[in-house]
Amino acid sequence: MKAREGAALVSEQEALQSHFDSIVATVTQDAEQLARLSPRERWRQAVAEAGRLLEGSRGRDEDEIRQTVADDIAQRQGDPMLHRPDTLF
């Protein structure tokens, strides 16, 4: 925050709170939509996301890239569906 006191501080706080609330609403909506997916739709979505992750990765060979992406997802406690062997193909 840049403002230290007065109306500028209140205004900046309100803007930050509004931005935070919009992020929370988006994440909540995404989680609710994900919960409504069938297992097959969920798997297809995970395969598409895995493909996007692999496209943006560079490495010596394809197996190394897949292992690196899977390890990173697991380490960050990401979506378990993404680091399954049948998803990162």
Short mmCIF file of C-alpha atoms in Angstrom, two decimals:
data_model
loop_
_atom_site.label_atom_id
_atom_site.label_comp_id
_atom_site.label_asym_id
_atom_site.label_seq_id
_atom_site.Cartn_x
_atom_site.Cartn_y
_atom_site.Cartn_z
CA MET A 1 0.00 0.00 0.00
CA LYS A 2 1.26 3.44 -0.87
CA ALA A 3 -1.02 5.67 1.21
CA ARG A 4 -0.21 6.11 4.89
CA GLU A 5 -3.24 7.91 6.31
CA GLY A 6 -6.52 9.66 5.69
CA ALA A 7 -8.93 9.34 2.81
CA ALA A 8 -6.24 8.05 0.44
CA LEU A 9 -5.59 5.11 2.76
CA VAL A 10 -9.29 4.29 3.03
CA SER A 11 -9.73 4.56 -0.73
CA GLU A 12 -6.73 2.33 -1.42
CA GLN A 13 -7.90 -0.22 1.16
CA GLU A 14 -11.36 -0.34 -0.44
CA ALA A 15 -9.84 -0.85 -3.91
CA LEU A 16 -7.61 -3.68 -2.64
CA GLN A 17 -10.51 -5.32 -0.81
CA SER A 18 -12.67 -5.12 -3.93
CA HIS A 19 -9.92 -6.73 -6.02
CA PHE A 20 -9.44 -9.47 -3.42
CA ASP A 21 -13.19 -10.14 -3.30
CA SER A 22 -13.34 -10.50 -7.09
CA ILE A 23 -10.46 -13.01 -7.04
CA VAL A 24 -12.16 -15.04 -4.31
CA ALA A 25 -15.46 -15.02 -6.22
CA THR A 26 -13.74 -16.24 -9.40
CA VAL A 27 -11.91 -19.06 -7.60
CA THR A 28 -15.06 -20.09 -5.76
CA GLN A 29 -17.04 -20.18 -9.00
CA ASP A 30 -14.31 -22.24 -10.71
CA ALA A 31 -14.26 -24.71 -7.80
CA GLU A 32 -18.04 -25.10 -7.91
CA GLN A 33 -17.95 -25.73 -11.66
CA LEU A 34 -15.17 -28.27 -11.21
CA ALA A 35 -17.19 -30.10 -8.55
CA ARG A 36 -20.07 -30.50 -11.03
CA LEU A 37 -17.95 -32.19 -13.71
CA SER A 38 -18.25 -35.89 -14.34
CA PRO A 39 -15.08 -37.96 -13.85
CA ARG A 40 -14.64 -38.18 -17.63
CA GLU A 41 -15.00 -34.41 -18.10
CA ARG A 42 -12.59 -33.84 -15.22
CA TRP A 43 -10.04 -36.17 -16.82
CA ARG A 44 -10.42 -34.43 -20.20
CA GLN A 45 -9.90 -31.06 -18.57
CA ALA A 46 -6.78 -32.36 -16.80
CA VAL A 47 -5.41 -33.76 -20.08
CA ALA A 48 -5.94 -30.39 -21.77
CA GLU A 49 -4.20 -28.56 -18.91
CA ALA A 50 -1.33 -31.07 -18.95
CA GLY A 51 -0.94 -30.46 -22.68
CA ARG A 52 -0.68 -26.71 -22.10
CA LEU A 53 1.93 -27.25 -19.40
CA LEU A 54 3.98 -29.56 -21.60
CA GLU A 55 3.79 -27.16 -24.57
CA GLY A 56 5.43 -24.41 -22.56
CA SER A 57 8.21 -26.63 -21.20
CA ARG A 58 11.70 -27.21 -22.54
CA GLY A 59 14.07 -30.06 -21.77
CA ARG A 60 16.41 -32.62 -23.24
CA ASP A 61 13.71 -35.12 -24.09
CA GLU A 62 9.98 -35.60 -23.74
CA ASP A 63 10.20 -38.03 -20.80
CA GLU A 64 12.35 -35.58 -18.84
CA ILE A 65 9.85 -32.78 -19.49
CA ARG A 66 6.92 -34.94 -18.36
CA GLN A 67 8.73 -35.99 -15.19
CA THR A 68 9.74 -32.41 -14.38
CA VAL A 69 6.19 -31.12 -14.87
CA ALA A 70 4.71 -33.97 -12.80
CA ASP A 71 7.24 -33.43 -9.99
CA ASP A 72 6.53 -29.69 -9.94
CA ILE A 73 2.77 -30.21 -9.78
CA ALA A 74 3.15 -32.74 -6.95
CA GLN A 75 5.57 -30.49 -5.04
CA ARG A 76 3.17 -27.52 -5.26
CA GLN A 77 0.35 -29.83 -4.17
CA GLY A 78 -1.43 -29.08 -7.43
CA ASP A 79 -4.29 -30.98 -8.95
CA PRO A 80 -3.54 -34.69 -8.38
CA MET A 81 -5.25 -35.49 -11.67
CA LEU A 82 -2.50 -33.58 -13.51
CA HIS A 83 0.44 -35.64 -12.27
CA ARG A 84 -1.12 -39.03 -12.92
CA PRO A 85 0.83 -41.10 -15.48
CA ASP A 86 -2.20 -41.45 -17.75
CA THR A 87 -2.75 -37.69 -17.88
CA LEU A 88 0.74 -36.53 -18.86
CA PHE A 89 0.99 -38.54 -22.05
#
